[in-house]
Protein backbone atom coordinates (compact mmCIF):
# COMPACT_ATOMS: atom_id res chain seq x y z
CA UNK A 1 0.00 0.00 0.00
CA UNK A 2 1.24 3.41 -0.82
CA UNK A 3 2.08 6.28 1.42
CA UNK A 4 0.66 8.61 -1.18
CA UNK A 5 -2.51 10.31 -0.13
CA UNK A 6 -5.56 9.03 -1.95
CA UNK A 7 -6.73 11.39 -4.64
CA UNK A 8 -8.78 13.63 -2.53
CA UNK A 9 -9.69 16.79 -4.30
CA UNK A 10 -13.12 15.48 -5.14
CA UNK A 11 -14.56 18.94 -5.63
CA UNK A 12 -17.95 18.85 -7.11
CA UNK A 13 -17.91 15.69 -9.00
CA UNK A 14 -21.14 13.95 -9.60
CA UNK A 15 -19.56 10.56 -9.12
CA UNK A 16 -17.41 9.02 -6.48
CA UNK A 17 -18.42 11.34 -3.69
CA UNK A 18 -19.17 9.95 -0.33
CA UNK A 19 -21.41 11.98 1.93
CA UNK A 20 -19.14 14.02 4.11
CA UNK A 21 -18.60 13.68 7.77
CA UNK A 22 -20.09 16.60 9.66
CA UNK A 23 -17.93 19.63 9.02
CA UNK A 24 -16.87 22.16 11.56
CA UNK A 25 -18.88 25.32 11.16
CA UNK A 26 -16.65 27.79 9.45
CA UNK A 27 -18.74 29.92 7.16
CA UNK A 28 -18.64 33.64 7.10
CA UNK A 29 -16.97 36.02 4.80
CA UNK A 30 -13.95 37.35 6.56
CA UNK A 31 -13.62 34.41 8.94
CA UNK A 32 -10.56 32.43 7.87
CA UNK A 33 -11.96 29.22 9.43
CA UNK A 34 -10.37 26.43 11.43
CA UNK A 35 -6.73 25.72 10.69
CA UNK A 36 -6.26 29.06 8.96
CA UNK A 37 -2.85 30.66 9.22
CA UNK A 38 -2.08 34.39 9.51
CA UNK A 39 -1.16 34.20 5.81
CA UNK A 40 -4.65 32.89 5.01
CA UNK A 41 -6.23 35.75 6.95
CA UNK A 42 -3.96 38.18 5.12
CA UNK A 43 -5.06 36.77 1.76
CA UNK A 44 -8.72 37.14 2.64
CA UNK A 45 -8.09 40.67 3.85
CA UNK A 46 -6.31 41.53 0.59
CA UNK A 47 -9.27 40.18 -1.37
CA UNK A 48 -11.74 42.06 0.83
CA UNK A 49 -9.81 45.28 0.25
CA UNK A 50 -10.40 44.69 -3.46
CA UNK A 51 -14.11 44.21 -2.74
CA UNK A 52 -14.04 40.43 -3.07
CA UNK A 53 -15.44 38.48 -0.11
CA UNK A 54 -15.26 34.75 0.43
CA UNK A 55 -18.46 32.98 1.47
CA UNK A 56 -17.71 29.38 2.53
CA UNK A 57 -20.87 27.39 1.79
CA UNK A 58 -21.54 23.88 3.15
CA UNK A 59 -21.78 20.92 0.78
CA UNK A 60 -22.76 17.31 1.50
CA UNK A 61 -19.58 16.15 -0.23
CA UNK A 62 -16.32 14.90 1.18
CA UNK A 63 -14.53 17.99 -0.11
CA UNK A 64 -16.29 20.05 2.56
CA UNK A 65 -17.23 23.67 2.03
CA UNK A 66 -17.17 25.38 -1.33
CA UNK A 67 -16.12 29.00 -1.74
CA UNK A 68 -18.50 31.43 -3.36
CA UNK A 69 -17.18 34.98 -3.76
CA UNK A 70 -19.18 38.16 -3.52
CA UNK A 71 -17.77 41.00 -5.61
CA UNK A 72 -19.03 44.32 -4.27
CA UNK A 73 -19.24 46.21 -7.49
CA UNK A 74 -21.91 47.17 -9.96
CA UNK A 75 -23.51 44.84 -10.84
CA UNK A 76 -23.32 43.14 -7.44
CA UNK A 77 -21.73 39.86 -8.46
CA UNK A 78 -21.65 36.40 -6.94
CA UNK A 79 -19.10 33.91 -8.28
CA UNK A 80 -20.53 30.41 -7.77
CA UNK A 81 -23.41 29.59 -5.50
CA UNK A 82 -22.92 26.38 -3.57
CA UNK A 83 -24.99 23.21 -4.02
CA UNK A 84 -28.75 23.02 -4.25
CA UNK A 85 -29.65 22.50 -0.61
CA UNK A 86 -31.61 24.33 2.06
CA UNK A 87 -28.54 24.41 4.27
CA UNK A 88 -26.39 25.97 1.56
CA UNK A 89 -29.10 28.54 0.81
CA UNK A 90 -29.51 29.36 4.49
CA UNK A 91 -25.79 29.86 5.09
CA UNK A 92 -25.35 31.82 1.88
CA UNK A 93 -28.15 34.11 3.00
CA UNK A 94 -26.51 34.59 6.40
CA UNK A 95 -23.08 35.24 4.90
CA UNK A 96 -24.53 37.79 2.47
CA UNK A 97 -26.43 39.37 5.37
CA UNK A 98 -23.21 39.74 7.37
CA UNK A 99 -21.92 41.84 4.47
CA UNK A 100 -25.10 43.91 4.35
CA UNK A 101 -26.66 42.25 1.32
CA UNK A 102 -29.58 39.99 0.54
CA UNK A 103 -30.05 37.35 -2.13
CA UNK A 104 -32.46 39.72 -3.88
CA UNK A 105 -29.58 42.22 -4.31
CA UNK A 106 -27.49 39.92 -6.50
CA UNK A 107 -27.39 41.25 -10.05
CA UNK A 108 -24.91 38.94 -11.72
CA UNK A 109 -24.20 35.32 -10.98
CA UNK A 110 -21.08 33.76 -12.48
CA UNK A 111 -20.74 29.99 -12.84
CA UNK A 112 -17.11 28.80 -12.92
CA UNK A 113 -17.64 25.20 -14.06
CA UNK A 114 -20.00 22.27 -14.36
CA UNK A 115 -19.71 20.73 -10.88
CA UNK A 116 -22.81 20.75 -8.71
CA UNK A 117 -21.16 21.97 -5.52
CA UNK A 118 -20.42 25.18 -7.42
CA UNK A 119 -23.61 25.90 -9.37
CA UNK A 120 -26.43 23.84 -7.79
CA UNK A 121 -28.13 26.85 -6.20
CA UNK A 122 -27.78 29.09 -9.24
CA UNK A 123 -31.29 28.60 -10.57
CA UNK A 124 -32.89 29.39 -7.20
CA UNK A 125 -30.70 32.45 -6.75
CA UNK A 126 -31.41 33.67 -10.28
CA UNK A 127 -35.14 33.24 -9.78
CA UNK A 128 -35.17 35.03 -6.44
CA UNK A 129 -32.90 37.89 -7.47
CA UNK A 130 -33.57 38.24 -11.17
CA UNK A 131 -29.78 38.18 -11.62
CA UNK A 132 -28.19 37.55 -14.96
CA UNK A 133 -26.31 34.27 -15.15
CA UNK A 134 -22.90 34.31 -16.82
CA UNK A 135 -20.82 31.27 -17.79
CA UNK A 136 -18.49 30.06 -20.51
CA UNK A 137 -20.47 29.91 -23.75
CA UNK A 138 -19.65 26.24 -24.29
CA UNK A 139 -21.00 25.43 -20.84
CA UNK A 140 -24.40 27.07 -21.35
CA UNK A 141 -26.13 24.14 -23.12
CA UNK A 142 -24.88 21.79 -20.40
CA UNK A 143 -26.30 23.94 -17.61
CA UNK A 144 -29.61 24.41 -19.44
CA UNK A 145 -30.13 20.66 -19.76
CA UNK A 146 -28.37 19.54 -16.63
CA UNK A 147 -30.44 16.38 -16.01
CA UNK A 148 -30.01 15.03 -19.52
CA UNK A 149 -26.34 16.01 -19.62
CA UNK A 150 -25.47 14.23 -16.38
CA UNK A 151 -27.25 11.11 -17.70
CA UNK A 152 -24.85 11.24 -20.64
CA UNK A 153 -21.92 11.81 -18.29
CA UNK A 154 -22.94 8.74 -16.31
CA UNK A 155 -23.19 6.64 -19.43
CA UNK A 156 -19.76 7.82 -20.52
CA UNK A 157 -18.34 7.04 -17.06
CA UNK A 158 -19.94 3.61 -17.10
CA UNK A 159 -18.25 2.69 -20.38
CA UNK A 160 -14.91 3.95 -19.15
CA UNK A 161 -15.24 2.02 -15.90
CA UNK A 162 -16.14 -1.26 -17.60
CA UNK A 163 -13.31 -0.91 -20.09
CA UNK A 164 -10.81 -0.28 -17.35
CA UNK A 165 -11.60 -3.22 -15.16
CA UNK A 166 -14.11 -2.02 -12.59
CA UNK A 167 -16.49 -4.92 -11.83
CA UNK A 168 -20.04 -4.46 -13.22
CA UNK A 169 -21.68 -4.63 -9.76
CA UNK A 170 -19.55 -1.70 -8.57
CA UNK A 171 -20.36 0.22 -11.75
CA UNK A 172 -24.08 -0.30 -11.09
CA UNK A 173 -23.74 0.79 -7.47
CA UNK A 174 -21.83 3.93 -8.48
CA UNK A 175 -24.52 4.85 -10.97
CA UNK A 176 -27.08 4.77 -8.19
CA UNK A 177 -24.86 6.98 -6.04
CA UNK A 178 -24.40 9.41 -8.89
CA UNK A 179 -28.16 9.57 -9.52
CA UNK A 180 -28.75 10.34 -5.85
CA UNK A 181 -26.25 13.24 -6.00
CA UNK A 182 -28.05 14.82 -8.91
CA UNK A 183 -30.51 16.49 -6.54
CA UNK A 184 -27.72 18.86 -5.43
CA UNK A 185 -27.60 20.28 -8.93
CA UNK A 186 -30.30 22.05 -10.94
CA UNK A 187 -30.63 23.25 -14.51
CA UNK A 188 -30.01 26.95 -14.99
CA UNK A 189 -30.31 29.21 -18.00
CA UNK A 190 -27.20 31.18 -18.89
CA UNK A 191 -28.28 34.66 -19.98
CA UNK A 192 -24.75 35.96 -20.53
CA UNK A 193 -22.60 33.43 -22.38
CA UNK A 194 -18.92 34.37 -22.16
CA UNK A 195 -16.35 33.68 -24.84
CA UNK A 196 -12.85 32.63 -23.78
CA UNK A 197 -10.51 35.62 -23.65
CA UNK A 198 -13.20 38.27 -23.49
CA UNK A 199 -13.81 40.86 -20.79
CA UNK A 200 -16.60 41.09 -18.30
CA UNK A 201 -16.83 44.76 -17.38
CA UNK A 202 -18.04 45.81 -13.96
CA UNK A 203 -18.13 49.43 -12.80
CA UNK A 204 -14.86 49.28 -10.87
CA UNK A 205 -13.04 46.43 -12.55
CA UNK A 206 -12.64 44.26 -15.59
CA UNK A 207 -12.73 40.51 -15.26
CA UNK A 208 -10.84 38.63 -17.95
CA UNK A 209 -12.60 35.37 -18.86
CA UNK A 210 -10.09 32.54 -19.31
CA UNK A 211 -10.91 28.92 -20.14
CA UNK A 212 -8.51 26.63 -18.26
CA UNK A 213 -9.90 23.11 -18.73
CA UNK A 214 -8.59 20.00 -17.03
CA UNK A 215 -10.22 19.64 -13.64
CA UNK A 216 -13.42 19.71 -15.68
CA UNK A 217 -13.94 20.47 -19.38
CA UNK A 218 -15.54 23.84 -18.53
CA UNK A 219 -13.17 25.29 -15.90
CA UNK A 220 -13.19 29.04 -16.30
CA UNK A 221 -10.99 31.38 -14.28
CA UNK A 222 -11.58 35.10 -13.93
CA UNK A 223 -8.75 37.59 -13.64
CA UNK A 224 -9.53 40.85 -11.88
CA UNK A 225 -7.16 42.95 -13.94
CA UNK A 226 -6.99 45.90 -11.57
CA UNK A 227 -5.90 43.85 -8.54
CA UNK A 228 -4.27 40.87 -10.33
CA UNK A 229 -6.45 38.58 -8.24
CA UNK A 230 -7.42 35.35 -9.98
CA UNK A 231 -10.75 33.73 -9.15
CA UNK A 232 -9.66 30.20 -9.97
CA UNK A 233 -12.42 27.90 -8.66
CA UNK A 234 -11.11 24.31 -8.73
CA UNK A 235 -8.32 24.97 -11.21
CA UNK A 236 -5.91 25.39 -8.31
CA UNK A 237 -6.54 24.48 -4.67
CA UNK A 238 -4.03 24.91 -1.87
CA UNK A 239 -4.64 21.96 0.46
CA UNK A 240 -5.49 19.27 -2.09
CA UNK A 241 -4.35 18.52 -5.61
CA UNK A 242 -7.20 19.44 -7.90
CA UNK A 243 -8.33 16.21 -9.48
CA UNK A 244 -8.57 16.13 -13.28
CA UNK A 245 -11.70 14.03 -13.61
CA UNK A 246 -12.06 12.09 -16.84
CA UNK A 247 -15.17 13.66 -18.34
CA UNK A 248 -17.24 13.54 -21.46
CA UNK A 249 -16.13 16.49 -23.62
CA UNK A 250 -18.62 19.39 -23.64
CA UNK A 251 -21.21 18.92 -26.32
CA UNK A 252 -20.07 15.40 -27.25
CA UNK A 253 -22.76 12.78 -27.52
CA UNK A 254 -22.06 9.49 -25.83
CA UNK A 255 -21.01 7.49 -28.88
CA UNK A 256 -18.74 10.33 -29.84
CA UNK A 257 -17.39 10.39 -26.37
CA UNK A 258 -17.05 6.66 -25.97
CA UNK A 259 -13.41 6.97 -26.63
CA UNK A 260 -12.40 4.87 -23.71
CA UNK A 261 -9.16 3.60 -25.28
CA UNK A 262 -5.89 5.41 -25.49
CA UNK A 263 -5.49 7.73 -28.42
CA UNK A 264 -9.20 8.45 -28.29
CA UNK A 265 -9.83 8.96 -24.60
CA UNK A 266 -10.02 12.60 -23.45
CA UNK A 267 -6.76 13.32 -21.63
CA UNK A 268 -7.89 15.20 -18.57
CA UNK A 269 -4.57 15.31 -16.72
CA UNK A 270 -2.60 16.25 -19.84
CA UNK A 271 -5.11 19.04 -20.50
CA UNK A 272 -4.93 20.11 -16.88
CA UNK A 273 -1.13 20.30 -16.80
CA UNK A 274 -1.16 22.41 -19.97
CA UNK A 275 -3.66 24.75 -18.30
CA UNK A 276 -1.52 24.93 -15.15
CA UNK A 277 1.53 25.85 -17.24
CA UNK A 278 -0.39 28.84 -18.63
CA UNK A 279 -1.52 29.92 -15.17
CA UNK A 280 2.02 29.56 -13.86
CA UNK A 281 3.13 32.28 -16.29
CA UNK A 282 0.59 34.78 -14.99
CA UNK A 283 1.56 37.66 -12.72
CA UNK A 284 -0.85 37.30 -9.84
CA UNK A 285 -1.16 38.94 -6.46
CA UNK A 286 -3.49 36.27 -5.12
CA UNK A 287 -5.45 33.21 -6.22
CA UNK A 288 -8.90 32.68 -4.73
CA UNK A 289 -9.78 28.98 -5.05
CA UNK A 290 -13.09 27.15 -5.00
CA UNK A 291 -12.23 25.34 -1.78
CA UNK A 292 -10.03 26.29 1.15
CA UNK A 293 -7.65 29.18 1.65
CA UNK A 294 -6.26 31.86 -0.69
CA UNK A 295 -3.00 31.14 -2.50
CA UNK A 296 -0.33 33.82 -2.36
CA UNK A 297 2.42 31.96 -4.23
CA UNK A 298 0.81 30.17 -7.13
CA UNK A 299 4.12 29.45 -8.89
CA UNK A 300 5.50 27.36 -6.00
CA UNK A 301 2.18 25.55 -5.57
CA UNK A 302 1.96 24.75 -9.28
CA UNK A 303 5.58 23.50 -9.28
CA UNK A 304 4.69 21.30 -6.33
CA UNK A 305 1.76 19.89 -8.31
CA UNK A 306 4.02 19.18 -11.31
CA UNK A 307 6.35 17.21 -9.04
CA UNK A 308 3.45 15.28 -7.50
CA UNK A 309 2.16 14.20 -10.90
CA UNK A 310 5.64 13.20 -12.07
CA UNK A 311 6.16 11.09 -8.96
CA UNK A 312 2.80 9.42 -9.37
CA UNK A 313 3.40 8.65 -13.05
CA UNK A 314 6.80 7.15 -12.19
CA UNK A 315 5.24 5.00 -9.49
CA UNK A 316 2.58 3.71 -11.88
CA UNK A 317 5.35 3.07 -14.41
CA UNK A 318 7.05 0.81 -11.85
CA UNK A 319 3.81 -1.08 -11.14
CA UNK A 320 3.20 -1.91 -14.78
CA UNK A 321 6.84 -2.84 -15.30
CA UNK A 322 6.21 -5.82 -13.02
CA UNK A 323 3.08 -7.05 -14.86
CA UNK A 324 0.36 -5.72 -17.18
CA UNK A 325 -2.49 -4.26 -15.12
CA UNK A 326 -5.87 -2.66 -15.66
CA UNK A 327 -6.24 0.93 -14.50
CA UNK A 328 -8.52 -0.28 -11.71
CA UNK A 329 -5.91 -2.79 -10.52
CA UNK A 330 -3.37 0.01 -10.45
CA UNK A 331 -5.77 2.15 -8.41
CA UNK A 332 -6.23 -0.70 -5.93
CA UNK A 333 -2.48 -1.17 -5.63
CA UNK A 334 -2.10 2.53 -4.89
CA UNK A 335 -5.12 3.24 -2.72
CA UNK A 336 -6.63 -0.05 -1.57
CA UNK A 337 -10.31 0.10 -0.72
CA UNK A 338 -10.58 3.78 -1.70
CA UNK A 339 -10.22 2.51 -5.28
CA UNK A 340 -13.58 0.78 -4.75
CA UNK A 341 -15.51 3.41 -2.78
CA UNK A 342 -14.17 6.20 -5.02
CA UNK A 343 -13.78 4.04 -8.10
CA UNK A 344 -14.30 6.68 -10.79
CA UNK A 345 -12.20 9.27 -9.05
CA UNK A 346 -9.24 6.95 -8.59
CA UNK A 347 -9.67 5.54 -12.08
CA UNK A 348 -9.48 9.07 -13.52
CA UNK A 349 -6.35 9.71 -11.52
CA UNK A 350 -4.66 6.55 -12.78
CA UNK A 351 -5.72 7.03 -16.41
CA UNK A 352 -4.46 10.61 -16.32
CA UNK A 353 -0.99 9.42 -15.32
CA UNK A 354 -1.09 6.52 -17.76
CA UNK A 355 -1.76 9.10 -20.48
CA UNK A 356 1.49 10.84 -19.52
CA UNK A 357 3.34 7.51 -19.80
CA UNK A 358 1.59 6.58 -23.06
CA UNK A 359 2.34 9.96 -24.63
CA UNK A 360 6.02 9.58 -23.68
CA UNK A 361 6.18 6.06 -25.10
CA UNK A 362 6.80 4.67 -21.62
CA UNK A 363 3.63 2.52 -21.58
CA UNK A 364 1.45 0.60 -24.00
CA UNK A 365 -2.23 -0.26 -23.86
CA UNK A 366 -3.39 -3.80 -24.69
CA UNK A 367 -6.97 -4.75 -25.45
CA UNK A 368 -8.31 -8.09 -24.24
CA UNK A 369 -12.02 -8.64 -24.96
CA UNK A 370 -12.87 -4.97 -24.51
CA UNK A 371 -10.80 -4.52 -21.33
CA UNK A 372 -7.60 -2.46 -21.40
CA UNK A 373 -4.41 -3.49 -19.66
CA UNK A 374 -1.27 -1.43 -19.49
CA UNK A 375 2.32 -2.58 -19.68
CA UNK A 376 5.64 -0.79 -19.60
CA UNK A 377 7.01 -0.06 -23.06
ZN1 LIG B 1 -15.02 21.13 -9.45
XYZ file of C-alpha atoms and ligand atoms in Angstrom:
378
model
C 0.000 0.000 0.000
C 1.235 3.411 -0.822
C 2.083 6.278 1.416
C 0.661 8.611 -1.184
C -2.511 10.306 -0.132
C -5.558 9.034 -1.947
C -6.734 11.390 -4.638
C -8.784 13.631 -2.526
C -9.694 16.795 -4.297
C -13.122 15.475 -5.139
C -14.558 18.938 -5.631
C -17.952 18.854 -7.110
C -17.908 15.689 -8.999
C -21.136 13.950 -9.604
C -19.561 10.560 -9.121
C -17.415 9.019 -6.478
C -18.422 11.342 -3.691
C -19.170 9.951 -0.331
C -21.410 11.979 1.934
C -19.138 14.017 4.108
C -18.596 13.677 7.773
C -20.092 16.602 9.656
C -17.931 19.630 9.025
C -16.866 22.162 11.560
C -18.881 25.322 11.162
C -16.647 27.795 9.445
C -18.742 29.915 7.157
C -18.636 33.644 7.105
C -16.966 36.024 4.803
C -13.949 37.349 6.561
C -13.616 34.406 8.936
C -10.563 32.428 7.867
C -11.959 29.218 9.431
C -10.368 26.431 11.428
C -6.732 25.718 10.689
C -6.262 29.056 8.958
C -2.845 30.663 9.217
C -2.082 34.386 9.515
C -1.155 34.203 5.810
C -4.650 32.887 5.010
C -6.228 35.747 6.947
C -3.965 38.182 5.121
C -5.061 36.774 1.762
C -8.724 37.139 2.639
C -8.086 40.675 3.847
C -6.311 41.532 0.595
C -9.269 40.184 -1.372
C -11.744 42.057 0.829
C -9.810 45.276 0.249
C -10.403 44.692 -3.462
C -14.109 44.213 -2.737
C -14.038 40.426 -3.066
C -15.444 38.478 -0.114
C -15.265 34.754 0.433
C -18.459 32.980 1.466
C -17.712 29.383 2.528
C -20.871 27.391 1.790
C -21.536 23.879 3.150
C -21.783 20.916 0.784
C -22.763 17.307 1.503
C -19.581 16.145 -0.231
C -16.322 14.905 1.180
C -14.530 17.987 -0.110
C -16.290 20.052 2.559
C -17.234 23.665 2.035
C -17.171 25.377 -1.332
C -16.124 29.000 -1.736
C -18.498 31.433 -3.361
C -17.175 34.976 -3.756
C -19.182 38.161 -3.522
C -17.770 40.998 -5.606
C -19.034 44.320 -4.270
C -19.244 46.209 -7.490
C -21.910 47.170 -9.956
C -23.508 44.836 -10.843
C -23.322 43.141 -7.441
C -21.734 39.856 -8.461
C -21.648 36.402 -6.939
C -19.104 33.911 -8.275
C -20.529 30.410 -7.766
C -23.410 29.593 -5.500
C -22.917 26.377 -3.568
C -24.990 23.213 -4.019
C -28.754 23.025 -4.254
C -29.645 22.501 -0.606
C -31.612 24.331 2.058
C -28.538 24.405 4.274
C -26.394 25.970 1.556
C -29.097 28.541 0.815
C -29.510 29.364 4.494
C -25.790 29.855 5.093
C -25.349 31.817 1.880
C -28.149 34.109 3.000
C -26.507 34.591 6.402
C -23.083 35.243 4.897
C -24.532 37.795 2.475
C -26.434 39.375 5.370
C -23.210 39.736 7.366
C -21.916 41.838 4.470
C -25.097 43.915 4.353
C -26.655 42.252 1.324
C -29.583 39.989 0.542
C -30.055 37.352 -2.133
C -32.460 39.715 -3.877
C -29.580 42.218 -4.307
C -27.491 39.915 -6.499
C -27.386 41.253 -10.048
C -24.913 38.941 -11.720
C -24.202 35.319 -10.979
C -21.077 33.758 -12.484
C -20.739 29.988 -12.835
C -17.111 28.801 -12.921
C -17.641 25.205 -14.059
C -19.998 22.271 -14.360
C -19.705 20.731 -10.877
C -22.808 20.752 -8.709
C -21.161 21.967 -5.516
C -20.424 25.185 -7.424
C -23.613 25.900 -9.370
C -26.432 23.841 -7.790
C -28.130 26.846 -6.201
C -27.775 29.086 -9.244
C -31.293 28.604 -10.575
C -32.893 29.385 -7.205
C -30.695 32.454 -6.749
C -31.410 33.673 -10.278
C -35.142 33.236 -9.775
C -35.166 35.031 -6.439
C -32.905 37.893 -7.466
C -33.566 38.239 -11.174
C -29.784 38.180 -11.617
C -28.186 37.549 -14.957
C -26.312 34.267 -15.147
C -22.904 34.307 -16.822
C -20.823 31.269 -17.787
C -18.492 30.061 -20.506
C -20.468 29.912 -23.745
C -19.654 26.237 -24.290
C -20.997 25.425 -20.836
C -24.401 27.073 -21.347
C -26.127 24.141 -23.117
C -24.882 21.791 -20.398
C -26.298 23.940 -17.615
C -29.606 24.411 -19.440
C -30.129 20.658 -19.763
C -28.370 19.539 -16.635
C -30.441 16.380 -16.013
C -30.010 15.031 -19.524
C -26.344 16.010 -19.615
C -25.467 14.226 -16.380
C -27.249 11.113 -17.696
C -24.853 11.244 -20.642
C -21.921 11.813 -18.290
C -22.940 8.744 -16.314
C -23.192 6.641 -19.433
C -19.764 7.816 -20.519
C -18.343 7.035 -17.064
C -19.940 3.609 -17.104
C -18.255 2.685 -20.377
C -14.909 3.953 -19.150
C -15.237 2.022 -15.896
C -16.144 -1.261 -17.603
C -13.309 -0.914 -20.089
C -10.806 -0.282 -17.349
C -11.601 -3.224 -15.163
C -14.114 -2.024 -12.593
C -16.492 -4.920 -11.835
C -20.041 -4.457 -13.218
C -21.676 -4.627 -9.762
C -19.546 -1.701 -8.573
C -20.363 0.221 -11.754
C -24.077 -0.305 -11.090
C -23.737 0.785 -7.470
C -21.825 3.926 -8.482
C -24.522 4.850 -10.967
C -27.084 4.775 -8.188
C -24.856 6.979 -6.039
C -24.404 9.410 -8.894
C -28.157 9.568 -9.520
C -28.751 10.345 -5.853
C -26.248 13.236 -6.004
C -28.054 14.823 -8.915
C -30.507 16.494 -6.540
C -27.718 18.857 -5.433
C -27.602 20.277 -8.930
C -30.295 22.049 -10.941
C -30.626 23.249 -14.510
C -30.008 26.955 -14.988
C -30.309 29.206 -17.995
C -27.196 31.181 -18.891
C -28.281 34.655 -19.979
C -24.745 35.955 -20.534
C -22.603 33.433 -22.382
C -18.918 34.374 -22.159
C -16.354 33.682 -24.839
C -12.851 32.634 -23.784
C -10.506 35.621 -23.652
C -13.202 38.268 -23.490
C -13.812 40.860 -20.795
C -16.599 41.087 -18.297
C -16.831 44.762 -17.381
C -18.043 45.811 -13.964
C -18.132 49.430 -12.799
C -14.859 49.285 -10.870
C -13.036 46.433 -12.549
C -12.645 44.255 -15.589
C -12.734 40.508 -15.263
C -10.840 38.626 -17.955
C -12.598 35.370 -18.858
C -10.087 32.535 -19.311
C -10.906 28.919 -20.143
C -8.508 26.629 -18.256
C -9.903 23.105 -18.726
C -8.590 19.998 -17.029
C -10.220 19.637 -13.640
C -13.423 19.706 -15.683
C -13.943 20.474 -19.383
C -15.537 23.837 -18.531
C -13.174 25.292 -15.904
C -13.189 29.036 -16.297
C -10.994 31.380 -14.281
C -11.581 35.097 -13.927
C -8.749 37.595 -13.644
C -9.530 40.852 -11.881
C -7.157 42.948 -13.945
C -6.991 45.902 -11.570
C -5.896 43.854 -8.545
C -4.272 40.867 -10.331
C -6.447 38.578 -8.245
C -7.424 35.353 -9.980
C -10.754 33.728 -9.151
C -9.660 30.200 -9.965
C -12.419 27.901 -8.657
C -11.112 24.311 -8.730
C -8.316 24.965 -11.210
C -5.907 25.394 -8.305
C -6.538 24.480 -4.668
C -4.028 24.912 -1.872
C -4.639 21.961 0.461
C -5.489 19.268 -2.091
C -4.352 18.523 -5.611
C -7.203 19.441 -7.900
C -8.328 16.206 -9.479
C -8.571 16.129 -13.284
C -11.697 14.033 -13.614
C -12.064 12.090 -16.843
C -15.174 13.659 -18.336
C -17.243 13.541 -21.464
C -16.134 16.495 -23.616
C -18.620 19.395 -23.639
C -21.207 18.920 -26.320
C -20.074 15.400 -27.245
C -22.756 12.777 -27.520
C -22.062 9.491 -25.830
C -21.014 7.493 -28.875
C -18.742 10.326 -29.840
C -17.388 10.392 -26.371
C -17.047 6.663 -25.974
C -13.413 6.968 -26.628
C -12.396 4.871 -23.714
C -9.156 3.603 -25.281
C -5.889 5.411 -25.493
C -5.489 7.732 -28.419
C -9.199 8.452 -28.295
C -9.826 8.964 -24.604
C -10.019 12.597 -23.451
C -6.756 13.320 -21.630
C -7.892 15.202 -18.566
C -4.567 15.312 -16.722
C -2.596 16.251 -19.842
C -5.108 19.042 -20.497
C -4.932 20.107 -16.880
C -1.134 20.298 -16.800
C -1.165 22.412 -19.974
C -3.659 24.751 -18.299
C -1.516 24.933 -15.153
C 1.534 25.853 -17.242
C -0.390 28.838 -18.629
C -1.524 29.919 -15.171
C 2.021 29.561 -13.855
C 3.129 32.281 -16.295
C 0.592 34.783 -14.993
C 1.565 37.664 -12.716
C -0.855 37.295 -9.843
C -1.164 38.939 -6.456
C -3.495 36.268 -5.122
C -5.448 33.206 -6.221
C -8.899 32.684 -4.735
C -9.784 28.984 -5.046
C -13.093 27.155 -4.997
C -12.234 25.341 -1.783
C -10.025 26.294 1.147
C -7.653 29.185 1.647
C -6.261 31.857 -0.689
C -2.997 31.138 -2.498
C -0.329 33.823 -2.356
C 2.424 31.964 -4.226
C 0.808 30.173 -7.135
C 4.122 29.448 -8.888
C 5.497 27.358 -5.997
C 2.185 25.554 -5.572
C 1.964 24.745 -9.282
C 5.580 23.504 -9.281
C 4.693 21.297 -6.325
C 1.760 19.886 -8.313
C 4.021 19.181 -11.313
C 6.348 17.207 -9.041
C 3.447 15.277 -7.501
C 2.156 14.199 -10.898
C 5.643 13.199 -12.066
C 6.156 11.092 -8.957
C 2.795 9.422 -9.366
C 3.402 8.655 -13.050
C 6.805 7.146 -12.189
C 5.238 5.004 -9.492
C 2.577 3.713 -11.882
C 5.348 3.068 -14.413
C 7.048 0.811 -11.846
C 3.811 -1.077 -11.139
C 3.196 -1.910 -14.784
C 6.841 -2.843 -15.304
C 6.211 -5.824 -13.021
C 3.079 -7.049 -14.863
C 0.361 -5.724 -17.183
C -2.490 -4.261 -15.122
C -5.872 -2.658 -15.660
C -6.237 0.928 -14.502
C -8.524 -0.281 -11.712
C -5.911 -2.794 -10.524
C -3.365 0.010 -10.452
C -5.766 2.150 -8.405
C -6.228 -0.702 -5.925
C -2.481 -1.174 -5.635
C -2.100 2.532 -4.894
C -5.125 3.242 -2.716
C -6.632 -0.054 -1.567
C -10.306 0.104 -0.722
C -10.579 3.778 -1.702
C -10.220 2.511 -5.277
C -13.576 0.779 -4.747
C -15.513 3.411 -2.780
C -14.171 6.203 -5.023
C -13.775 4.043 -8.101
C -14.299 6.679 -10.786
C -12.196 9.274 -9.051
C -9.240 6.953 -8.587
C -9.666 5.540 -12.082
C -9.483 9.069 -13.519
C -6.347 9.711 -11.515
C -4.655 6.547 -12.784
C -5.721 7.028 -16.407
C -4.456 10.605 -16.317
C -0.994 9.424 -15.317
C -1.091 6.523 -17.761
C -1.760 9.104 -20.477
C 1.488 10.844 -19.520
C 3.345 7.512 -19.800
C 1.587 6.578 -23.065
C 2.340 9.961 -24.628
C 6.021 9.579 -23.683
C 6.184 6.063 -25.104
C 6.796 4.673 -21.617
C 3.627 2.523 -21.576
C 1.445 0.603 -24.005
C -2.231 -0.262 -23.859
C -3.387 -3.805 -24.691
C -6.965 -4.755 -25.450
C -8.313 -8.089 -24.240
C -12.018 -8.638 -24.959
C -12.871 -4.973 -24.508
C -10.799 -4.521 -21.331
C -7.597 -2.465 -21.400
C -4.405 -3.488 -19.660
C -1.274 -1.425 -19.491
C 2.317 -2.582 -19.675
C 5.639 -0.794 -19.599
C 7.012 -0.061 -23.058
Zn -15.016 21.128 -9.449
